[in-house]
Tab-separated table of C-alpha atoms in Angstrom:
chain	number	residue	atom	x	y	z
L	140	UNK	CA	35.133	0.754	22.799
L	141	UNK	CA	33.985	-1.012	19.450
L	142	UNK	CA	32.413	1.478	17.050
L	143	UNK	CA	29.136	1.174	16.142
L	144	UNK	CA	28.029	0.239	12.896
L	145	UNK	CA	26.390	3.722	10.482
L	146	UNK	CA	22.734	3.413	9.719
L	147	UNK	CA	21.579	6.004	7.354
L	148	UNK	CA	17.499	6.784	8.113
L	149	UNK	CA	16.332	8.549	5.793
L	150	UNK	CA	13.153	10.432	6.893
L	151	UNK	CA	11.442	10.400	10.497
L	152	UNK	CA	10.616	7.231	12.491
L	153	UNK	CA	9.610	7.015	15.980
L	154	UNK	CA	11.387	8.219	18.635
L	155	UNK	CA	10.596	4.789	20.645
L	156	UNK	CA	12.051	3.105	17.726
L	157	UNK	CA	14.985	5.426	17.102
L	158	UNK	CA	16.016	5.412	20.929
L	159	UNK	CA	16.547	1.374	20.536
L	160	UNK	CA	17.797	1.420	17.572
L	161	UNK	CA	20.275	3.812	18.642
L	162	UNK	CA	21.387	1.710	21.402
L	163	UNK	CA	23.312	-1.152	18.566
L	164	UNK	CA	24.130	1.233	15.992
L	165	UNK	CA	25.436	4.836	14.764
L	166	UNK	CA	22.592	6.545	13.206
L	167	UNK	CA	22.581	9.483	10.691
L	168	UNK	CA	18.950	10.525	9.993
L	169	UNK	CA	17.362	13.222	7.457
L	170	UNK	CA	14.384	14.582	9.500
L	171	UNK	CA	13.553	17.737	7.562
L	172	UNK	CA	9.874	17.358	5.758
L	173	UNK	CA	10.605	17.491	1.710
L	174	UNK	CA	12.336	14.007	0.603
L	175	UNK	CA	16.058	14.116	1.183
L	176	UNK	CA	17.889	15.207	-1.587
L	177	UNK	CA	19.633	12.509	-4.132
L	178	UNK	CA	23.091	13.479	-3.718
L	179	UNK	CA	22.884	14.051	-0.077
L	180	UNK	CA	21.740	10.404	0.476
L	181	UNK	CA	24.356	8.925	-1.871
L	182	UNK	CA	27.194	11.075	-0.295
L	183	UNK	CA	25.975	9.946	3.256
L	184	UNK	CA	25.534	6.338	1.759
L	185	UNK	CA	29.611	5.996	1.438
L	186	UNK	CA	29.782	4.945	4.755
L	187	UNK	CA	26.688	3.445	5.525
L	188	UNK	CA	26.408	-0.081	6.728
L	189	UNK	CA	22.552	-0.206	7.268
L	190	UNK	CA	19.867	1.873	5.215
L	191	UNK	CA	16.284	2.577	6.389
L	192	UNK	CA	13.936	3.434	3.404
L	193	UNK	CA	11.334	5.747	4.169
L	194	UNK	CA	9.591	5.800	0.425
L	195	UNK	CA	13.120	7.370	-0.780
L	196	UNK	CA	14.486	5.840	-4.009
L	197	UNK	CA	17.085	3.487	-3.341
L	198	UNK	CA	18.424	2.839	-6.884
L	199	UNK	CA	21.221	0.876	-9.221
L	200	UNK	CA	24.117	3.896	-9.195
L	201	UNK	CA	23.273	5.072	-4.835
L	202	UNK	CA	23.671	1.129	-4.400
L	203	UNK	CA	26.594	1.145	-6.692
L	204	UNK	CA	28.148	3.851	-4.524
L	205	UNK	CA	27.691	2.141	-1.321
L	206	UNK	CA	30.396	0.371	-0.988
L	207	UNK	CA	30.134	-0.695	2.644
L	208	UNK	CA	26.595	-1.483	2.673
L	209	UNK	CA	25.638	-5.033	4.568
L	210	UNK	CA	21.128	-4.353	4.840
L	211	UNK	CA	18.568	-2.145	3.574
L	212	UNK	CA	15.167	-2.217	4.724
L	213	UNK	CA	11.723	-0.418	5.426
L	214	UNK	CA	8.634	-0.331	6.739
L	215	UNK	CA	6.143	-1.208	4.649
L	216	UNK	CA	5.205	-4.438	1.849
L	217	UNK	CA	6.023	-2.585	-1.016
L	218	UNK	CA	9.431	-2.308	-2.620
L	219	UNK	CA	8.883	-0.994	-6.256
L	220	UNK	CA	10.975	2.349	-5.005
L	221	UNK	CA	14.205	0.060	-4.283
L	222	UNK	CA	15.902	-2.564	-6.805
L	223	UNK	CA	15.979	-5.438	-5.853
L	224	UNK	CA	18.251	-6.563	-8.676
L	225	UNK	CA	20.920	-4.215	-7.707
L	226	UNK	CA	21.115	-5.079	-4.324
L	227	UNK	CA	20.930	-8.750	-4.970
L	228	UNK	CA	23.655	-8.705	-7.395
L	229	UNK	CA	26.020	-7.287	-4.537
L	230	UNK	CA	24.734	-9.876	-1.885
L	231	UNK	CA	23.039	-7.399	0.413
L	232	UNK	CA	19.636	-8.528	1.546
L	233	UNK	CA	16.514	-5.973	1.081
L	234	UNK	CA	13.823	-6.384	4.355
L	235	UNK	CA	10.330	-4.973	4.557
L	236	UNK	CA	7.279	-5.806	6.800
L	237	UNK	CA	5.253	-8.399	5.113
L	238	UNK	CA	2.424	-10.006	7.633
L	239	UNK	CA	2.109	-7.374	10.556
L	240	UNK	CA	0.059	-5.298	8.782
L	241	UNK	CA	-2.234	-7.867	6.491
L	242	UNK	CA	-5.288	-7.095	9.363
L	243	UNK	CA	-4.996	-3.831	10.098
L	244	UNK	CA	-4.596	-2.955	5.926
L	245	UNK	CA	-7.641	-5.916	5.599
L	246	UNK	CA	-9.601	-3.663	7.777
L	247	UNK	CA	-9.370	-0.650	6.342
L	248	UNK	CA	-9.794	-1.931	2.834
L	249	UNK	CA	-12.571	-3.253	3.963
L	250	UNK	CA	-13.986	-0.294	6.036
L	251	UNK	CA	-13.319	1.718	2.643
L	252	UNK	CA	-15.409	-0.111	0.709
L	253	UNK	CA	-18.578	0.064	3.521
L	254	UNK	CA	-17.745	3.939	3.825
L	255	UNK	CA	-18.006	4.550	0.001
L	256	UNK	CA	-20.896	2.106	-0.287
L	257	UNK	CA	-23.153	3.908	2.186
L	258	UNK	CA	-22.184	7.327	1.183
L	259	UNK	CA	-20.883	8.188	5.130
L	260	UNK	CA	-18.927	10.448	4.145
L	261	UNK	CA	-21.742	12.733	2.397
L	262	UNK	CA	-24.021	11.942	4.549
L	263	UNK	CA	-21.613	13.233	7.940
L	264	UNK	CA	-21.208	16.511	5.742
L	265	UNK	CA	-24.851	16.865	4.815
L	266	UNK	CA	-25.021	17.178	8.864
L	267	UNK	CA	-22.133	19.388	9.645
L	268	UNK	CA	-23.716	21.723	6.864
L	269	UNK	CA	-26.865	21.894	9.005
L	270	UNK	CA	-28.997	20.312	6.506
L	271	UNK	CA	-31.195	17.982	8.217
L	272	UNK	CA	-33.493	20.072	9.623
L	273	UNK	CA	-34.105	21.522	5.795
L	274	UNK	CA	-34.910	17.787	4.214
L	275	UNK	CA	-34.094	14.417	4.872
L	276	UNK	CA	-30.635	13.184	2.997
L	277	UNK	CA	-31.289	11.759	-0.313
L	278	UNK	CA	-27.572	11.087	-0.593
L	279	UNK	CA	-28.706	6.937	-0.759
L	280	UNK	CA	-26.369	4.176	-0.518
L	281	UNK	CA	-26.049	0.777	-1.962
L	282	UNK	CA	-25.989	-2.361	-0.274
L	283	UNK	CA	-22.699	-4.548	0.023
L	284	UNK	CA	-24.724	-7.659	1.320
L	285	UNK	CA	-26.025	-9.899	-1.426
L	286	UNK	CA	-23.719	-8.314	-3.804
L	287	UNK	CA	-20.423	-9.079	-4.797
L	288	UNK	CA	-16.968	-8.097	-4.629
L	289	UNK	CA	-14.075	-8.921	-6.848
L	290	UNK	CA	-10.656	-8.743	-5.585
L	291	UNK	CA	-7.414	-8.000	-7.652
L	292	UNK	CA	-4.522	-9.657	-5.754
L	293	UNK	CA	-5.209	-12.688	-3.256
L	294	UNK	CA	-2.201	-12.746	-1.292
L	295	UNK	CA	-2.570	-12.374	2.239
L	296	UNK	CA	-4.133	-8.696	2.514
L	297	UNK	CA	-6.566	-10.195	-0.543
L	298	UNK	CA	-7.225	-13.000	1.276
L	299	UNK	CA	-7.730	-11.334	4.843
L	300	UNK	CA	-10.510	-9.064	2.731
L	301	UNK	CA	-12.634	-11.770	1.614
L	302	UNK	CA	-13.084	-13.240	4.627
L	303	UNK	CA	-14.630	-10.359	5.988
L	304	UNK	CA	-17.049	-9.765	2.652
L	305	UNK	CA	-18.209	-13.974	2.973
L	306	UNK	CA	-19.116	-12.214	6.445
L	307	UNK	CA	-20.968	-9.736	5.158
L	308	UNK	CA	-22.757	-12.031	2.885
L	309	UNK	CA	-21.023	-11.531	0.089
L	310	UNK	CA	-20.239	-13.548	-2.998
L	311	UNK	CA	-16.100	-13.219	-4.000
L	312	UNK	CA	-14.635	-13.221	-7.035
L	313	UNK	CA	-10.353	-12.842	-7.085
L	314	UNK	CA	-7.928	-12.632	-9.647
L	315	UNK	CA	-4.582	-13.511	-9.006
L	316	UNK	CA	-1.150	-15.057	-10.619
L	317	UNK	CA	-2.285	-18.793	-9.298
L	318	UNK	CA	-5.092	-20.200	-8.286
L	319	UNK	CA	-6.234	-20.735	-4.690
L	320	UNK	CA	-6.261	-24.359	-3.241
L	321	UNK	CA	-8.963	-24.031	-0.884
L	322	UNK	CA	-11.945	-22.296	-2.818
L	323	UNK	CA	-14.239	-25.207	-2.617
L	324	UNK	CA	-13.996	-24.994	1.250
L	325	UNK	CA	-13.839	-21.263	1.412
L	326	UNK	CA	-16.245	-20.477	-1.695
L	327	UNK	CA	-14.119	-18.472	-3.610
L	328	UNK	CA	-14.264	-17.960	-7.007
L	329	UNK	CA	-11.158	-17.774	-9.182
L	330	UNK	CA	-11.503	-15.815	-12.682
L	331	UNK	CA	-9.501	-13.905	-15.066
L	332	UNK	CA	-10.019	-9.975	-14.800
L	333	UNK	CA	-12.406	-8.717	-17.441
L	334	UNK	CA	-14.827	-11.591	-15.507
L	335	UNK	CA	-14.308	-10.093	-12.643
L	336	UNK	CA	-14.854	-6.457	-14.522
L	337	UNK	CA	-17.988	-7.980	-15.685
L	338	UNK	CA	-19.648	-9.561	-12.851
L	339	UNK	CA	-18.139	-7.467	-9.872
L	340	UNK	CA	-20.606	-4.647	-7.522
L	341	UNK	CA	-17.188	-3.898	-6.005
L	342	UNK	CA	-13.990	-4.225	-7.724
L	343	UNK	CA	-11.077	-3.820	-4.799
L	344	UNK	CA	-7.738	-3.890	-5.776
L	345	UNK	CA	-4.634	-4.713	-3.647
L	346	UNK	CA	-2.317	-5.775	-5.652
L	347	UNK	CA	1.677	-5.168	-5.544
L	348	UNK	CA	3.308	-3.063	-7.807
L	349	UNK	CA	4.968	-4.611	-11.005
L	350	UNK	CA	5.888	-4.578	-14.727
L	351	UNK	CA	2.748	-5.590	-15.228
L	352	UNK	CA	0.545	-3.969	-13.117
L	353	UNK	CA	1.645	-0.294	-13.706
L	354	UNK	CA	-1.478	1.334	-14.481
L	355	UNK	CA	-3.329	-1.604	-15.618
L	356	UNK	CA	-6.451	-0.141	-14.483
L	357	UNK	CA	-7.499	1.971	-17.247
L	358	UNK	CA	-10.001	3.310	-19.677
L	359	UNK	CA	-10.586	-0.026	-21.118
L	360	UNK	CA	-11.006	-1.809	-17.703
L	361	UNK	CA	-13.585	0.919	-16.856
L	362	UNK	CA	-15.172	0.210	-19.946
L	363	UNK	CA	-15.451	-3.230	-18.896
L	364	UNK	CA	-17.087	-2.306	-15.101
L	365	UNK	CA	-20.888	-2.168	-14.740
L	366	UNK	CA	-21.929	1.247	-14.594
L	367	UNK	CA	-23.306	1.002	-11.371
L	368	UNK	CA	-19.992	-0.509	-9.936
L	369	UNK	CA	-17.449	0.557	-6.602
L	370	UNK	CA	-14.291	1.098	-7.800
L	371	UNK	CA	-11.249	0.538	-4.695
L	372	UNK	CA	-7.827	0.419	-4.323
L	373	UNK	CA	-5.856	0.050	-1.519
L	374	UNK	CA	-2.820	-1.746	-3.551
L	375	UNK	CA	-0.459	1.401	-5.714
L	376	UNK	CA	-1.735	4.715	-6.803
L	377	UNK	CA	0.518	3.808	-10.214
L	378	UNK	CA	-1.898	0.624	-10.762
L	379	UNK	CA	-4.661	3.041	-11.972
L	380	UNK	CA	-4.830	5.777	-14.823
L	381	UNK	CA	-6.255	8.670	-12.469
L	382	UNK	CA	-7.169	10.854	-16.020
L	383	UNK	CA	-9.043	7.425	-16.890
L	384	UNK	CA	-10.783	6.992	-13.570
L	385	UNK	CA	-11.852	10.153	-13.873
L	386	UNK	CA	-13.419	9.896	-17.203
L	387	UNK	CA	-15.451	6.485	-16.110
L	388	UNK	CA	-16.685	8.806	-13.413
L	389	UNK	CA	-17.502	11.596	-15.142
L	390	UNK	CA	-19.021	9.510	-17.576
L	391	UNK	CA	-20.869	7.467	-15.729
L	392	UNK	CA	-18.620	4.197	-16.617
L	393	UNK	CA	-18.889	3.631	-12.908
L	394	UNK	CA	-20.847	4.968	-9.652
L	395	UNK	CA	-17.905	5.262	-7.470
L	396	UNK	CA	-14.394	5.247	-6.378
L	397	UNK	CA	-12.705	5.007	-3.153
L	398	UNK	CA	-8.534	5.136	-2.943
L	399	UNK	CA	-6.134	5.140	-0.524
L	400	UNK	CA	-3.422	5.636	-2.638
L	401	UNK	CA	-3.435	7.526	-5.683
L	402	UNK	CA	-0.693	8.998	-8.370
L	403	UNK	CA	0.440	11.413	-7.842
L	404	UNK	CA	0.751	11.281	-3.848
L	405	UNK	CA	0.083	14.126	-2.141
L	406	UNK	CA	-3.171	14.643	-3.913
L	407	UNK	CA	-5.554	17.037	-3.495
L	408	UNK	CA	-8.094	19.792	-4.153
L	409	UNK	CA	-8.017	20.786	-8.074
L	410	UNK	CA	-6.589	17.977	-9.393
L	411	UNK	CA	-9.329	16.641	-10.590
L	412	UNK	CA	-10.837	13.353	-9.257
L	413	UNK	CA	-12.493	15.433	-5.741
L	414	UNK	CA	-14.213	17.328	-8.054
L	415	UNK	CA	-16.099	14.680	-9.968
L	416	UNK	CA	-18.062	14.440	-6.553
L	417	UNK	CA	-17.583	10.811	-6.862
L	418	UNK	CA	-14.058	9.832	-5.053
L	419	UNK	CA	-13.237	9.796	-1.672
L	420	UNK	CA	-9.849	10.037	-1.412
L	421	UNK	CA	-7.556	9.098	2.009
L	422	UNK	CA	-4.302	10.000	2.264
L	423	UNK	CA	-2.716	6.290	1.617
L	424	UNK	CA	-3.569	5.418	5.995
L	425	UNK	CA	-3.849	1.609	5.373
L	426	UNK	CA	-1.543	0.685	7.875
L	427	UNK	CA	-2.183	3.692	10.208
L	428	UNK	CA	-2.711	2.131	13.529
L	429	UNK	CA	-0.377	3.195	16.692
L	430	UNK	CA	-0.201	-0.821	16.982
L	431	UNK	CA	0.728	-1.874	13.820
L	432	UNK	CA	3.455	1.354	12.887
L	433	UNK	CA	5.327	-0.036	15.876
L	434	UNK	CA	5.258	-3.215	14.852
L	435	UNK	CA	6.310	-2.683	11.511
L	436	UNK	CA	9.254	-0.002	12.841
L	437	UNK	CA	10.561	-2.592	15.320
L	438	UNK	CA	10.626	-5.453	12.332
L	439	UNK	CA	12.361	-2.982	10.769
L	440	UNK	CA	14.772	-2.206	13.451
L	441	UNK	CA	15.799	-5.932	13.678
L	442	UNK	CA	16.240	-6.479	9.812
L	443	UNK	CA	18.511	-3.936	10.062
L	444	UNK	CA	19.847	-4.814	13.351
L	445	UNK	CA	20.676	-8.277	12.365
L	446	UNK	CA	22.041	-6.924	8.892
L	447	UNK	CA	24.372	-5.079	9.967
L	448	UNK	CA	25.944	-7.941	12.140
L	449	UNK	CA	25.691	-10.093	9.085
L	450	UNK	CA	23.163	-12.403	10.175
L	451	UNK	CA	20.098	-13.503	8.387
L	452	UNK	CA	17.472	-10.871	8.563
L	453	UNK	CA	14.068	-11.590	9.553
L	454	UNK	CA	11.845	-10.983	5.778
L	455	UNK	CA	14.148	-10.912	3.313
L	456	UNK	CA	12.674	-10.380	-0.064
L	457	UNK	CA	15.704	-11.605	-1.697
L	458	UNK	CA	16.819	-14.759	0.424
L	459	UNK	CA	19.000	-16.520	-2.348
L	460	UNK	CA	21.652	-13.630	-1.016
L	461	UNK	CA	22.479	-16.455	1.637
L	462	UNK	CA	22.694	-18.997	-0.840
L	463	UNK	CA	26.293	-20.660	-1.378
């Protein structure tokens, strides 16, 4: 019997997922809860044909080491813990999930925003803490209707966003590497970011992690907001200065903030932002849907399925590895 190509997993995946997958290759997976350990994933590396990135760091030297490697992949958009370079330069193709998520991370974004707008949060704990019988709530919202939202990052997630704040009657701004061909049919509004600072009710962020996007949210682009302004992101906790946002809350640079991810990640009580009594913080659930975590573990799956075998892999995010 023909052995089965190793997969290394490194961290827990569905056991749906893991029985398939288990069906076309050898699989050696880390399952305990703290990251696995650097030199534990480069020794088991050695002999790995197929990797499966759960957040862990997948860099030049574990590449370098990984001498039988054919496909590494993961489930999720982002990449900025894997390089890309490295892996290129050895002619092993990087997958990730773009696409199957865009809704169900377009919906949340967008829930986010309406959540932190109308103060629901607050408002469901003014309850619980039997208040309502003492006074009505004067924990008020703001309308997002009539206002308008500027979005950081039009790609498809950006895109999917605005469609549901023009149904909400909202006016959109974007900013973005290019500009959109379709605003005069959709309505759009393309501008370069202290505009959007300046003019925004909402400023929503979702843009990819880069060179230049590492904490380009910072003092000076609060500075910029109007004070009365929703601050979101739903893009990379490292695109915002978290001592920064903290100071436009505290100092009443802006209203709000709402985040999904944040840096550092975990995050939570007395470390600073909760207690400004302005941030509601989730813990980075964008994608969380029973639906769409399947669907991103089984495009996962066959990335790494088909990598392995040496065909072409479904999303590649460096396809000029199959270039002559």
């Amino acid at each position: 019997m023909e052995k089965k190509p190793l997969v290394v997993v490194a961290g827990m995946i569905r056991k749906d997922v893991m029985a398939y997958l288990s069906e076309y290759v050898e699989i050696k997976q880390w399952t305990e809860k703290e990251t696995i350990p650097k030199e534990v994933f480069a020794e088991w590396l050695e002999d790995a044909e197929g990797v499966w990135l759960t957040k862990t760091p997948l860099d030049a030297e574990a590449i370098a080491g990984a001498k039988k490697l054919k496909v590494a992949a993961q489930s999720a958009v982002g990449y900025d813990n894997v390089d890309i370079e490295a892996l290129t330069a050895r002619g092993i193709p990087y997958g990730n999930t773009p696409d199957v998520l865009t809704e169900t991370v377009a919906e949340f974004g967008f829930a986010l925003t309406l959540t932190a707008a109308r103060r629901i949060v607050e408002n469901v704990n003014f309850v619980k803490e039997g208040k309502w019988m003492e006074r009505p709530s004067n924990i008020k919202g703001v309308d997002v209707s009539r206002n308008t939202i500027g979005i950081m990052g039009m790609g498809r997630i950006g895109t999917s966003i605005a469609r549901r704040a023009t149904a909400f009657g909202m006016e959109v701004l974007y900013f973005n590497r290019k500009q959109r061909p379709d605003d005069a049919e959709t309505g759009y509004k393309f501008v370069s970011l202290d505009e959007l600072y300046e003019k925004s009710d909402v400023v929503l962020c979702v843009l990819p992690l880069t060179e230049e996007t590492m904490y380009l949210v910072d003092k000076e682009a609060f500075k910029k907001m109007k004070n009365t302004a929703l601050f979101v992101n739903t893009g990379r906790g490292k695109e915002v200065r978290v001592e920064d946002l903290k100071w436009a809350l505290e100092n009443g640079e802006i209203d709000y903030a709402a985040l999904d991810v944040v840096d550092p990640e975990p995050y939570g009580p007395g470390m600073g932002l909760l207690e400004t009594g302005k941030c509601l913080i989730t813990p980075h659930i964008a994608s969380f849907t029973d639906r769409t975590r399947y669907d991103m573990a089984m495009l996962t799956e066959n990335n790494l399925i088909r990598g392995v075998r040496g065909e072409v892999i479904l999303t590649p995010v460096n396809p000029e590895v199959y270039k002559e």
